[in-house]
XYZ file of C-alpha atoms in Angstrom:
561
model
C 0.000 0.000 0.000
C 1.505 3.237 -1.421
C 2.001 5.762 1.840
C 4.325 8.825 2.872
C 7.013 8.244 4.663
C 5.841 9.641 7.468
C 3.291 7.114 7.946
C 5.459 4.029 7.476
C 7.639 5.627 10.458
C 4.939 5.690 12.505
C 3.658 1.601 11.626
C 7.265 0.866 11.953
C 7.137 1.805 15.341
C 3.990 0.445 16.355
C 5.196 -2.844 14.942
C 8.038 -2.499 17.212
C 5.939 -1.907 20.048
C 5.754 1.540 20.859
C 2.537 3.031 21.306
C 4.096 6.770 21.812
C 7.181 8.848 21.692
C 8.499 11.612 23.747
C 9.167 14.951 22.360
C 8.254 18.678 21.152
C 7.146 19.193 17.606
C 8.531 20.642 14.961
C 8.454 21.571 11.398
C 11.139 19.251 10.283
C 8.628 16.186 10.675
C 5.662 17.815 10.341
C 4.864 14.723 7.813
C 5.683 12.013 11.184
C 2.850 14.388 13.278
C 0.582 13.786 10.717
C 1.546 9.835 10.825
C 0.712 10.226 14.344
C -2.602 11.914 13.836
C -3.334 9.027 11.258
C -3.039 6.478 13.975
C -4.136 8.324 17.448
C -6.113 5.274 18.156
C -2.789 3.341 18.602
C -0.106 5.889 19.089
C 0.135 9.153 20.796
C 2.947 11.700 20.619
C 3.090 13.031 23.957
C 4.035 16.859 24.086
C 6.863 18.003 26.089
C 8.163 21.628 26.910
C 12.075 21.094 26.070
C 14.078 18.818 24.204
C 16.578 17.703 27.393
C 13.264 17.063 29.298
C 11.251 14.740 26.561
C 15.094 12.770 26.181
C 15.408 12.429 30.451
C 11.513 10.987 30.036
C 12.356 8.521 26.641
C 15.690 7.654 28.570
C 13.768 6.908 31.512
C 11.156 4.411 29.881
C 14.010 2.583 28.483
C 15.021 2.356 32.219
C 12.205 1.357 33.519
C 10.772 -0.694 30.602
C 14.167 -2.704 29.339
C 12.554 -1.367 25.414
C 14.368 1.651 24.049
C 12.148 4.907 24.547
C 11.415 6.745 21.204
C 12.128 10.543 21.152
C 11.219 12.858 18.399
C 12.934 16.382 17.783
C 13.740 18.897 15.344
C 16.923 19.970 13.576
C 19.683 21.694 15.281
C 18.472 23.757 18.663
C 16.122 21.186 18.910
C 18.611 18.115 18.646
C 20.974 20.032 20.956
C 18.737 20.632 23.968
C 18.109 16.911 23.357
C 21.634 15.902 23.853
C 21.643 15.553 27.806
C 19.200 12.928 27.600
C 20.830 11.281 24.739
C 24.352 11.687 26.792
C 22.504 10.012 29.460
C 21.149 6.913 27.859
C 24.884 6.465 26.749
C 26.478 6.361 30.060
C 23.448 4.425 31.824
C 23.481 1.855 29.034
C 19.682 2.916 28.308
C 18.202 1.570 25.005
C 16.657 4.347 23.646
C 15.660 5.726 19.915
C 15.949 9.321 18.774
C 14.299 10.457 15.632
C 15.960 14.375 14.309
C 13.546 15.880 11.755
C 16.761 17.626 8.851
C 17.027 20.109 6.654
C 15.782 19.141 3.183
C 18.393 17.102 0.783
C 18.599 19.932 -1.825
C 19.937 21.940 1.245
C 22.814 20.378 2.609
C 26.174 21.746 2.927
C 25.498 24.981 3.060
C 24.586 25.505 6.203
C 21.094 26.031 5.915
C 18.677 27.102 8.685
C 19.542 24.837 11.891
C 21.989 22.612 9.982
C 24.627 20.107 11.808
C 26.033 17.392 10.808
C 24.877 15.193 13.318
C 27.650 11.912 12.567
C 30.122 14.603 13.527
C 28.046 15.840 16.220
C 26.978 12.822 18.074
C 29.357 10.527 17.096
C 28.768 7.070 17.241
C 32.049 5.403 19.859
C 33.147 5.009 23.022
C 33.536 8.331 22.581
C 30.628 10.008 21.499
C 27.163 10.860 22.351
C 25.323 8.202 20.575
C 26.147 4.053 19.816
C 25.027 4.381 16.103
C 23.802 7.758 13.995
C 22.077 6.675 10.877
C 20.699 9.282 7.944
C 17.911 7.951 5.704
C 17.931 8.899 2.511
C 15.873 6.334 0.962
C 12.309 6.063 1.982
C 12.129 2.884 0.794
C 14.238 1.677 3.359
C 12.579 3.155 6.368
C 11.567 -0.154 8.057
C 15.249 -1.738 7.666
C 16.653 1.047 9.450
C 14.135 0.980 12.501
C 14.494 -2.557 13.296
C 18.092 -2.259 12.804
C 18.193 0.957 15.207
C 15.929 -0.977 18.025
C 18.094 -4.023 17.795
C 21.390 -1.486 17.953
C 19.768 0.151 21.240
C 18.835 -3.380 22.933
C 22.186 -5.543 21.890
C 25.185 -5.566 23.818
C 25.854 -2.723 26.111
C 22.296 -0.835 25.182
C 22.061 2.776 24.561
C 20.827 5.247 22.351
C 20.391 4.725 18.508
C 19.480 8.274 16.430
C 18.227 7.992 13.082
C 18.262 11.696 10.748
C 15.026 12.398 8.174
C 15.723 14.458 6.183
C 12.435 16.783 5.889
C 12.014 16.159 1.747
C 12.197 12.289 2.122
C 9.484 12.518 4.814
C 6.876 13.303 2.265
C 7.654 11.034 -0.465
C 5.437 8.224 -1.462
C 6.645 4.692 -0.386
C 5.119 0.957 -0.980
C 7.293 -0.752 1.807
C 5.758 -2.947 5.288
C 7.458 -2.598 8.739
C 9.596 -5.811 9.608
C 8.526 -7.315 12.604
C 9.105 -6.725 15.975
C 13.044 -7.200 17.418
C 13.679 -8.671 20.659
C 17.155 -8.110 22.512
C 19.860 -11.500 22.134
C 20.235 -13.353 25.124
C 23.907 -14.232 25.335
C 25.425 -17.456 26.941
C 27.930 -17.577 28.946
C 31.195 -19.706 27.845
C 30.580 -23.423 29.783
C 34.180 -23.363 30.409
C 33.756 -20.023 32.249
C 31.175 -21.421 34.348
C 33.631 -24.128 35.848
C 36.700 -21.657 36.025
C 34.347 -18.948 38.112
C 33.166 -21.942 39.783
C 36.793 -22.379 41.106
C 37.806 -19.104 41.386
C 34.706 -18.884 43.987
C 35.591 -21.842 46.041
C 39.195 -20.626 46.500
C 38.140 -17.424 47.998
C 38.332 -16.225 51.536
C 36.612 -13.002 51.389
C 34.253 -12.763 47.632
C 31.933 -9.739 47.418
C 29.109 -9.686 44.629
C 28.737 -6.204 43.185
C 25.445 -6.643 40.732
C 24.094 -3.546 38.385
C 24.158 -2.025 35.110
C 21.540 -2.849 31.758
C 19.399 -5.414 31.234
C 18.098 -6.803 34.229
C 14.918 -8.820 34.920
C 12.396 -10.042 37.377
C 13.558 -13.513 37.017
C 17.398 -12.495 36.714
C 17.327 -11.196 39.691
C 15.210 -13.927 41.481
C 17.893 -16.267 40.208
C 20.764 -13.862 41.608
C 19.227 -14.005 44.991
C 19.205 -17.764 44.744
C 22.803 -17.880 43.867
C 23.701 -15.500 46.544
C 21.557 -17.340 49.143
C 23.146 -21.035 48.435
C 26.420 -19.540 48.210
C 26.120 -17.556 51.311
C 27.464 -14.179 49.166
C 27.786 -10.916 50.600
C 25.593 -8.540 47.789
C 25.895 -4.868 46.646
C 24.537 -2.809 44.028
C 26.573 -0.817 41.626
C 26.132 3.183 41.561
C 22.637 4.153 41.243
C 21.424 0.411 40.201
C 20.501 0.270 44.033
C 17.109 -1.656 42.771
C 19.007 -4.549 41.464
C 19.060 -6.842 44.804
C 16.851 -6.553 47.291
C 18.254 -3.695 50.093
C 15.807 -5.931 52.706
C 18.129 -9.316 52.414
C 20.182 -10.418 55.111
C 23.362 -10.670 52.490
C 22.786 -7.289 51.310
C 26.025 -4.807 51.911
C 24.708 -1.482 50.681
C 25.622 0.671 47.326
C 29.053 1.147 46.311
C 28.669 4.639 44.547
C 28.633 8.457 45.268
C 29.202 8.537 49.358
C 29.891 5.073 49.936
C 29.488 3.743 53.492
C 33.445 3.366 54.492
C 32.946 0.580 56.158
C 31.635 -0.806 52.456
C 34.690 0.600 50.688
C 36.934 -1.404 53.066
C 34.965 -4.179 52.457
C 35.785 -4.126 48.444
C 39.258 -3.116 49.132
C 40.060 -6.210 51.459
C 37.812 -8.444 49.104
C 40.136 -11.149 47.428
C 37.164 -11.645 44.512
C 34.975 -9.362 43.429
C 31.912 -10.972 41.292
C 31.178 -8.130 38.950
C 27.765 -8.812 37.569
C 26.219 -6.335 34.925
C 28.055 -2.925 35.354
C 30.706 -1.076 33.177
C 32.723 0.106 36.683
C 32.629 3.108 35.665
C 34.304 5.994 38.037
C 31.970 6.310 40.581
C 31.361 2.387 41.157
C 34.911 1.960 41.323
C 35.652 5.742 43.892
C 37.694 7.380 41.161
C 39.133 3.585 39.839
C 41.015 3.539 43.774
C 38.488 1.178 45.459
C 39.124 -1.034 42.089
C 42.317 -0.172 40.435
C 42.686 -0.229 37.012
C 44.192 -1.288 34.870
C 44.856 -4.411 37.210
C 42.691 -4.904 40.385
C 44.763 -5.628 43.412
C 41.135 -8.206 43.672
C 40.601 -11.216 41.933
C 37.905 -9.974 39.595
C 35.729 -11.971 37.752
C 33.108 -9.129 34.962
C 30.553 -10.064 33.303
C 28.945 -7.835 30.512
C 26.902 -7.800 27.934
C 29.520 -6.584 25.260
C 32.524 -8.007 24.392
C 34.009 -4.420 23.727
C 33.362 -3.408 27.406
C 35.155 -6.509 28.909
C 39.194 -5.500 28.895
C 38.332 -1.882 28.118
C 38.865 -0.379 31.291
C 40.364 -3.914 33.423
C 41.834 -6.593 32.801
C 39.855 -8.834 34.663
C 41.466 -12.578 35.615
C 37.710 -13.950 34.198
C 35.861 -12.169 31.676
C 32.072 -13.481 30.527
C 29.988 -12.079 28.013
C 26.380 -12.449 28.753
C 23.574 -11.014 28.988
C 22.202 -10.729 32.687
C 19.143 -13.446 32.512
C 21.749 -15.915 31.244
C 24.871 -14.686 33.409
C 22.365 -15.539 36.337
C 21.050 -17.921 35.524
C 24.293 -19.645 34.798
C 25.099 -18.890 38.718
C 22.000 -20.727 39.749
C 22.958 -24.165 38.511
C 26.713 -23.640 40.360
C 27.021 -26.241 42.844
C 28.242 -25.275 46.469
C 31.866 -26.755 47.337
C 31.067 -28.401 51.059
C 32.458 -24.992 52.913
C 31.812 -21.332 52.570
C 34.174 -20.218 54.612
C 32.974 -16.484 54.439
C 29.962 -16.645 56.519
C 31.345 -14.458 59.068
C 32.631 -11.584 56.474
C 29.126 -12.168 54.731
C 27.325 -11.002 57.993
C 29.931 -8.426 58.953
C 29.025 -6.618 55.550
C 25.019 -6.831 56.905
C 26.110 -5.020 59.889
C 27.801 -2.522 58.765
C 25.048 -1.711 56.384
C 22.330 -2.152 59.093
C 24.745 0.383 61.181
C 25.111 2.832 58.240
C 21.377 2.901 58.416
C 21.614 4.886 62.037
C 21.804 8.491 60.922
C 24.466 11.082 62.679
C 23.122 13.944 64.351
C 22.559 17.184 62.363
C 21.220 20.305 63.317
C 17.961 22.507 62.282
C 14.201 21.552 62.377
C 14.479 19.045 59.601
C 15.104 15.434 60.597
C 15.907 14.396 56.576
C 16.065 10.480 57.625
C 12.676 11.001 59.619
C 11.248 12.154 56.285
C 12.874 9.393 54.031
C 11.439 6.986 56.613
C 8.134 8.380 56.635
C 8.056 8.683 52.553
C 8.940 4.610 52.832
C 6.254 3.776 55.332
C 3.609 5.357 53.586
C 4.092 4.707 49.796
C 3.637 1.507 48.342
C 6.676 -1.201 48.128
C 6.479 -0.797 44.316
C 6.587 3.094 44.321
C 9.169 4.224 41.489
C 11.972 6.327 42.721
C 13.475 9.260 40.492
C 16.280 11.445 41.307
C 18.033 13.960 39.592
C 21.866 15.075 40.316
C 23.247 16.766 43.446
C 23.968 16.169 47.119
C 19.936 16.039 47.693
C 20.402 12.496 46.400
C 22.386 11.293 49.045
C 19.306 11.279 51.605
C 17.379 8.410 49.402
C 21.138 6.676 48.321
C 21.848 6.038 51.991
C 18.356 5.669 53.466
C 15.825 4.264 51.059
C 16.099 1.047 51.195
C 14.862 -0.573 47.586
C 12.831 -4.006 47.604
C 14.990 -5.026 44.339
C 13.770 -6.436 41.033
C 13.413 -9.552 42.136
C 10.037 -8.433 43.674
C 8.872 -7.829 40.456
C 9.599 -4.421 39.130
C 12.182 -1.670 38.634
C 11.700 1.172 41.025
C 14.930 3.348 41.004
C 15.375 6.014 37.851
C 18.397 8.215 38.440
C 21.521 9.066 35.904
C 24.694 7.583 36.518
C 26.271 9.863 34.419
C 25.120 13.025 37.382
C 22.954 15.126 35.100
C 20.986 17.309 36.886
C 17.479 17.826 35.691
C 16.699 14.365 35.455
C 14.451 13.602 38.289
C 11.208 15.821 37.144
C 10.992 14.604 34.067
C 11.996 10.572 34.575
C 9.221 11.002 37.139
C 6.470 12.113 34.879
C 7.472 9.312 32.191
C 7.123 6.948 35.107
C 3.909 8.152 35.818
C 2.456 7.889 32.429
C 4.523 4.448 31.853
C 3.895 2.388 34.586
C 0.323 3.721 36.041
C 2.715 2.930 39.685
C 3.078 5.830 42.633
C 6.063 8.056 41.179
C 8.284 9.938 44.268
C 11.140 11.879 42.907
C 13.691 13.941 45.497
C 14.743 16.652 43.829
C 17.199 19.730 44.726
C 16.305 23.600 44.420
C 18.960 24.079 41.218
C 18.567 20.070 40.364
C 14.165 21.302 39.993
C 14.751 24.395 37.757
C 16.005 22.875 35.289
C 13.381 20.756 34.192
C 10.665 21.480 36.429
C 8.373 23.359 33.367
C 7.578 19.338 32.603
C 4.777 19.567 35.084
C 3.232 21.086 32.713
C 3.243 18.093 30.597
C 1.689 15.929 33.371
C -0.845 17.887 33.391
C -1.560 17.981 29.891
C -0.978 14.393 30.024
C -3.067 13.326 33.436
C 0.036 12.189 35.294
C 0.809 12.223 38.699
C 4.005 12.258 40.761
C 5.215 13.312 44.575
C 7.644 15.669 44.320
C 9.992 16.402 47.390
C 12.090 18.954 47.138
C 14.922 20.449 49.199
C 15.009 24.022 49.107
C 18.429 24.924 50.161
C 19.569 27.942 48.866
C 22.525 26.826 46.542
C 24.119 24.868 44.610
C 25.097 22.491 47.498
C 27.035 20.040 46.017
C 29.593 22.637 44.432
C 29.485 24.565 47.847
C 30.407 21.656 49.282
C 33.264 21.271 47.056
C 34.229 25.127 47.525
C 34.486 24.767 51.523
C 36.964 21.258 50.909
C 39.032 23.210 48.373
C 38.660 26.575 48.551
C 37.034 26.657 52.091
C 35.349 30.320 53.439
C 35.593 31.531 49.602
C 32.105 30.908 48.157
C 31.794 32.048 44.332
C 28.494 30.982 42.561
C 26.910 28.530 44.456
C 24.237 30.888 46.383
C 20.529 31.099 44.330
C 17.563 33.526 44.930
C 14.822 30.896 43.919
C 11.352 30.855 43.264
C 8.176 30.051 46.048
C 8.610 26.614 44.182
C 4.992 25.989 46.185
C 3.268 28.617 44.425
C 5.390 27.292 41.018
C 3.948 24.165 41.330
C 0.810 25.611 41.933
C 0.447 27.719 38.678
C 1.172 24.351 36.475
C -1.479 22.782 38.059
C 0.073 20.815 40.685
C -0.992 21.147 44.229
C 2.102 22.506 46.377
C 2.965 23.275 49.867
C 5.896 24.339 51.784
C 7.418 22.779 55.383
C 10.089 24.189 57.673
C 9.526 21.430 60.653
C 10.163 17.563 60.361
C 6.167 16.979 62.072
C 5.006 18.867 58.983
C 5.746 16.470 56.683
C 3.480 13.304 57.407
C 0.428 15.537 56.906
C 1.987 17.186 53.665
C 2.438 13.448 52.314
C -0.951 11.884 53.618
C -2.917 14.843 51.845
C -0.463 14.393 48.451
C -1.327 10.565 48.405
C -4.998 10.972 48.015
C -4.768 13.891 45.619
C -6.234 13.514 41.997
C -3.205 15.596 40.902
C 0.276 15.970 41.532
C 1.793 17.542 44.926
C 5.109 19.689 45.143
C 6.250 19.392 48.704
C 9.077 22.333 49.163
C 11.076 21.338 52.444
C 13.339 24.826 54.237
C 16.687 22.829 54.517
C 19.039 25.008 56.172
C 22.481 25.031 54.156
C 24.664 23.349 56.990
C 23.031 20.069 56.221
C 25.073 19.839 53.245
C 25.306 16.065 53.455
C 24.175 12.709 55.539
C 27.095 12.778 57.624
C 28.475 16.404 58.252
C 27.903 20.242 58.092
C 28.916 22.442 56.009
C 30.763 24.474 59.132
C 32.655 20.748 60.235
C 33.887 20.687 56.361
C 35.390 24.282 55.928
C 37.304 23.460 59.602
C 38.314 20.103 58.495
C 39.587 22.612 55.713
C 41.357 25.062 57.242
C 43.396 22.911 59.564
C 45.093 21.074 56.940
C-alpha cells in the first residue's frame, strides 16, 4: 500500500511496540505528526516543553521498561537541547531511539537554517554521544533502518540509537511494510567459564558480589538471589542500580557509589574476589578507579557484561564473561556449592555494617531528613518508582531508602549515573504515564529548575508524581566542594529561587511548603490521596550539606590542613 514516509515511520514503530514517543514538535517532521494523527487510536505523541526534558523521560522508559524509549525532535536547537538525555542513555546503558527531523536534501552543505552534521556531532564510539547515527535517505528503506536501530539500542551494552530524516524524504510516497518486531539477544555464557568462576569462587576467603548495570529482569534477579543465598554471598549494588538486589536481604552490603558507606569501601578493598555482575565500573562504582584499580585490580575480579568491547576496556579482569544478565544468572543458579563457605562471618559483617550505616548522625535545624525518608517509605507503596536527579539532595534516598529489588517484580529506582541534573522531574512524569505505579522523585532547588516546566506536561498528560524537594539555597554540592578546596571563599553557588509551592501551583500541581520535620506526614498523607500531583518544598538550612556532616565541620576540616 503506497504511503508517505511519514506514515510508514509511525507503523514501523507500532510494529516495534511503541505506542508513543516523547518529544516537542517541529516543522522538520511535520509529515511524522501527521503519521501520528493518522493512527491516534494506537499511538500518541506526547508533548513536552524542552528537548533535554522529553530525552530524560524517553531515557527513563528505556530504564524502567528494558525497550528503548522513542524521542522525536527537530533539527539543530532542537537536537541540541536533546543531547543531555541522549548523553545520558549512553552512560546508563539505556536503550533508547531518537528520531531528528533535517534540513531538506537539496539543502545540505550549506549551512542552511539549523543545519549540523549530526555523525560529527553525536558521534557514534566510546567516545561520542550516541552508539550508532544513521541518515535515511531512501524512503524505501525506512523499516530496515528501525528494526536495525531498536536491535542497535537493545544488543550488547544498550544505549541510544538516532536515526536523521531528512524533511524532503518525509513526504515522499513509499510501498514498503514494517519488519517485525526485534527482541534483545540473550547471550550465553562460555561453559568453560562457568567451571573456572566456579573455582575461582571456592578458593576465595573473602568474595563480594557487586550486581548492576543494563538489562536486568524479574527472574534475573530472582535467580541472583538464589545464587547468593546457596552460596552464602555478601551482595551490593553498583552506583545508582541500588534496585538490582533486594536492600531488605540479610546478604545485602549497601551501594558502592557516590558517598559510599566506608565501612563498604573497606569491604571491596580487602575483598580477594569481586563478582562483577552487569556494570561497566565506571568511576563512581569503582571511587575514582582507587576502590578497584585499574588497569589491574589488586582483587581477583571476575566481569561479566553484555559486550565483548566493554570486557578489557577499562580492566583486565582474571575472568571475563559475556552475557547477557538473565543468562549470566542464571548460569550462577545451577553452580554447585563446594562443602564450605568459609565467608559466613565476612558475609554477615558486611550486613552489619550496612544495618549500622542505616543509624543516621546527628545534624542540626528543624528538619530530621532520615525522619522524612522513613516516613516517605512507610507510607508509599513497596512498588513506588523512585526518580532522582543530580546533586547532594540524592544522598538522603542513596543512603536511606532502602529498595525491595527487582526480584520483587519491578524496577523502582530512575536516576543518571552519568550526574545530570534535571533528570528527576521529568523521569518522574514518564514513570507516571509508563507504569500507572506511585512516582516519588527527590529533587534539589537548582537540580528542579532545570526541568521542572515538565509539570506542565503531566498535566496535559493526566500524570501524577510526589515531588519532594529540598530548598536549600545553593548549589550544594559545588558549595560543598568550595568549603573542601577553597574553604570560606564561596563564588556561585548561592541562588535567589522561586516560592517553588506557588510554582507548582500555577502548572497545576498542588504545592505546599514545610520548615519542621512533624510537617511532613500531613503534607504526604494529603499528596497521596490527591487527583493531581503535589510539590512538597522542604526549608533545609544550608549546613546540612550532606548525611554525615555540616557544612561548618567541612570548611574546619579545611582550614586545619
Amino acid at each position: 500500500m503506497n504511503q508517505i514516509a511519514g506514515h510508514l515511520i509511525v507503523e514501523c514503530l507500532l510494529e516495534q511496540g511503541a505506542t508513543h514517543a516523547w518529544g516537542v514538535p517541529g516543522e522538520s517532521y511535520l509529515a511524522v505528526l501527521d503519521g501520528m494523527h493518522a493512527y491516534r487510536d494506537r499511538f500518541r505523541f506526547i508533548t513536552c516543553r524542552q528537548e533535554g526534558g522529553a530525552a530524560f523521560m524517553a531515557e527513563a522508559e528505556g530504564k524502567l521498561t528494558g525497550r528503548p524509549g522513542v524521542l522525536f525532535v527537530t533539527r539543530g536547537p532542537g537536537a541540541t537541547n536533546a543531547t543531555i538525555g541522549i548523553h545520558t542513555a549512553f552512560q546508563d546503558s539505556t536503550p533508547m531511539v531518537v528520531f531528528i527531523g533535517d534540513v531538506a536534501s537539496e539543502m545540505r552543505d550549506r549551512e542552511a537554517f539549523q543545519e549540523i552534521d549530526f555523525r560529527v556531532f553525536l558521534g557514534a564510539s566510546t567516545q561520542g554521544l550516541a552508539k550508532r547515527v544513521e541518515r535515511i535517505d531512501d524512503a524505501r528503506r525506512i523499516p530496515e533502518y528501525i528494526a536495525r536501530a531498536f536491535a542497535t539500542a537493545m544488543n550488547g551494552r544498550p544505549g541510544p540509537v538516532v536515526l536523521v530524516l531528512p524533511e524532503d524524504m518525509l513526504t515522499q510516497t513509499v510501498d514498503a511494510r514494517p519488519l517485525p518486531r526485534v527482541e534483545p539477544v540473550q547471550y550465553q555464557c562460555d561453559p568453560g567459564g562457568a567451571s573456572e568462576l566456579r573455582e575461582l569462587l571456592a578458593g576465595a576467603q573473602r568474595p563480594l558480589v557487586i550486581a548492576g548495570g543494563p538489562g536486568w529482569t524479574p527472574a534475573a534477579a530472582q535467580a541472583l538471589q538464589r545464587f547468593a543465598e546457596r552460596w552464602q554471598l555478601p551482595v551490593a549494588n553498583a552506583f545508582r542500580f541500588q534496585d538490582t538486589f533486594d536492600n531488605h536481604h540479610p546478604q545485602y552490603a549497601g551501594d558502592v557509589g557516590i558517598a559510599i558507606n566506608p565501612k563498604l569501601a573497606e569491604r571491596v578493598r580487602q575483598a580477594d574476589l569481586l563478582l562483577v555482575l552487569g556494570p561497566r565500573l565506571g568511576e563512581m562504582t569503582t571511587g575514582g578507579y582507587t576502590l578497584i584499580e585499574a588497569p589491574r585490580p589488586r582483587q581477583q575480579l571476575v566481569h561479566t557484561h553484555p559486550d565483548p568491547t566493554e570486557l578489557g576496556r577499562v580492566y583486565q579482569a582474571d575472568l571475563a564473561l559475556c552475557a547477557s544478565m538473565p543468562a549470566a544468572a542464571g548460569m550462577l543458579d545451577t553452580l554447585a556449592v563446594p562443602a564450605e563457605t568459609p565467608w559466613q562471618d565476612w558475609t554477615q559483617g558486611a550486613q552489619a555494617d550496612y544495618l549500622a550505616n542505616l543509624q543516621p548522625q546527628a545534624l542540626p535545624g528543624p528538619i530530621d531528613m532520615p525522619a522524612i525518608v522513613a516516613t516517605l517509605a512507610r507510607l508509599l507503596p513497596s512498588d513506588t518508582v523512585v526518580t532522582n536527579g543530580a546533586g547532594n539532595f540524592a544522598s538522603w534516598v542513596h543512603r536511606f531508602w532502602r529498595y525491595r529489588g527487582m526480584a520483587k517484580g519491578e524496577k523502582t529506582q530512575l536516576a543518571p549515573t552519568n550526574g545530570a541534573m534535571g533528570y528527576g522531574v521529568p523521569a518522574g512524569v514518564a514513570a507516571a504515564i509508563v507504569s500507572g505505579r506511585t512516582v516519588f522523585t527527590i529533587a534539589g532547588d537548582g537540580d528542579f529548575l532545570m526541568n521542572g516546566q515538565e509539570l506542565a506536561t503531566a498535566v496535559q498528560h493526566g500524570a501524577k508524581s510526589i515531588i519532594v524537594l529540598l530548598n536549600n539555597g545553593s548549589y550544594g554540592t559545588i558549595r560543598m566542594h568550595q568549603e573542601r578546596e577553597f574553604p570560606t571563599r564561596v563564588s556561585g553557588s548561592a541562588l535567589h529561587n522561586p516560592d517553588f509551592a506557588a510554582l507548582a501551583r500555577a502548572y497545576g500541581y498542588a504545592g505546599e511548603r514545610i520548615t519542621r520535620t512533624e510537617e511532613f506526614e500531613p503534607a504526604l498523607q494529603a499528596a497521596l490521596t490527591r487527583e493531581q500531583g503535589t510539590l512538597i518544598e522542604v526549608m533545609l538550612s544550608e549546613e546540612v550539606i550532606t548525611t554525615r556532616a555540616t557544612l561548618a565541620s567541612i570548611r574546619e576540616q579545611a582550614l586545619r590542613r
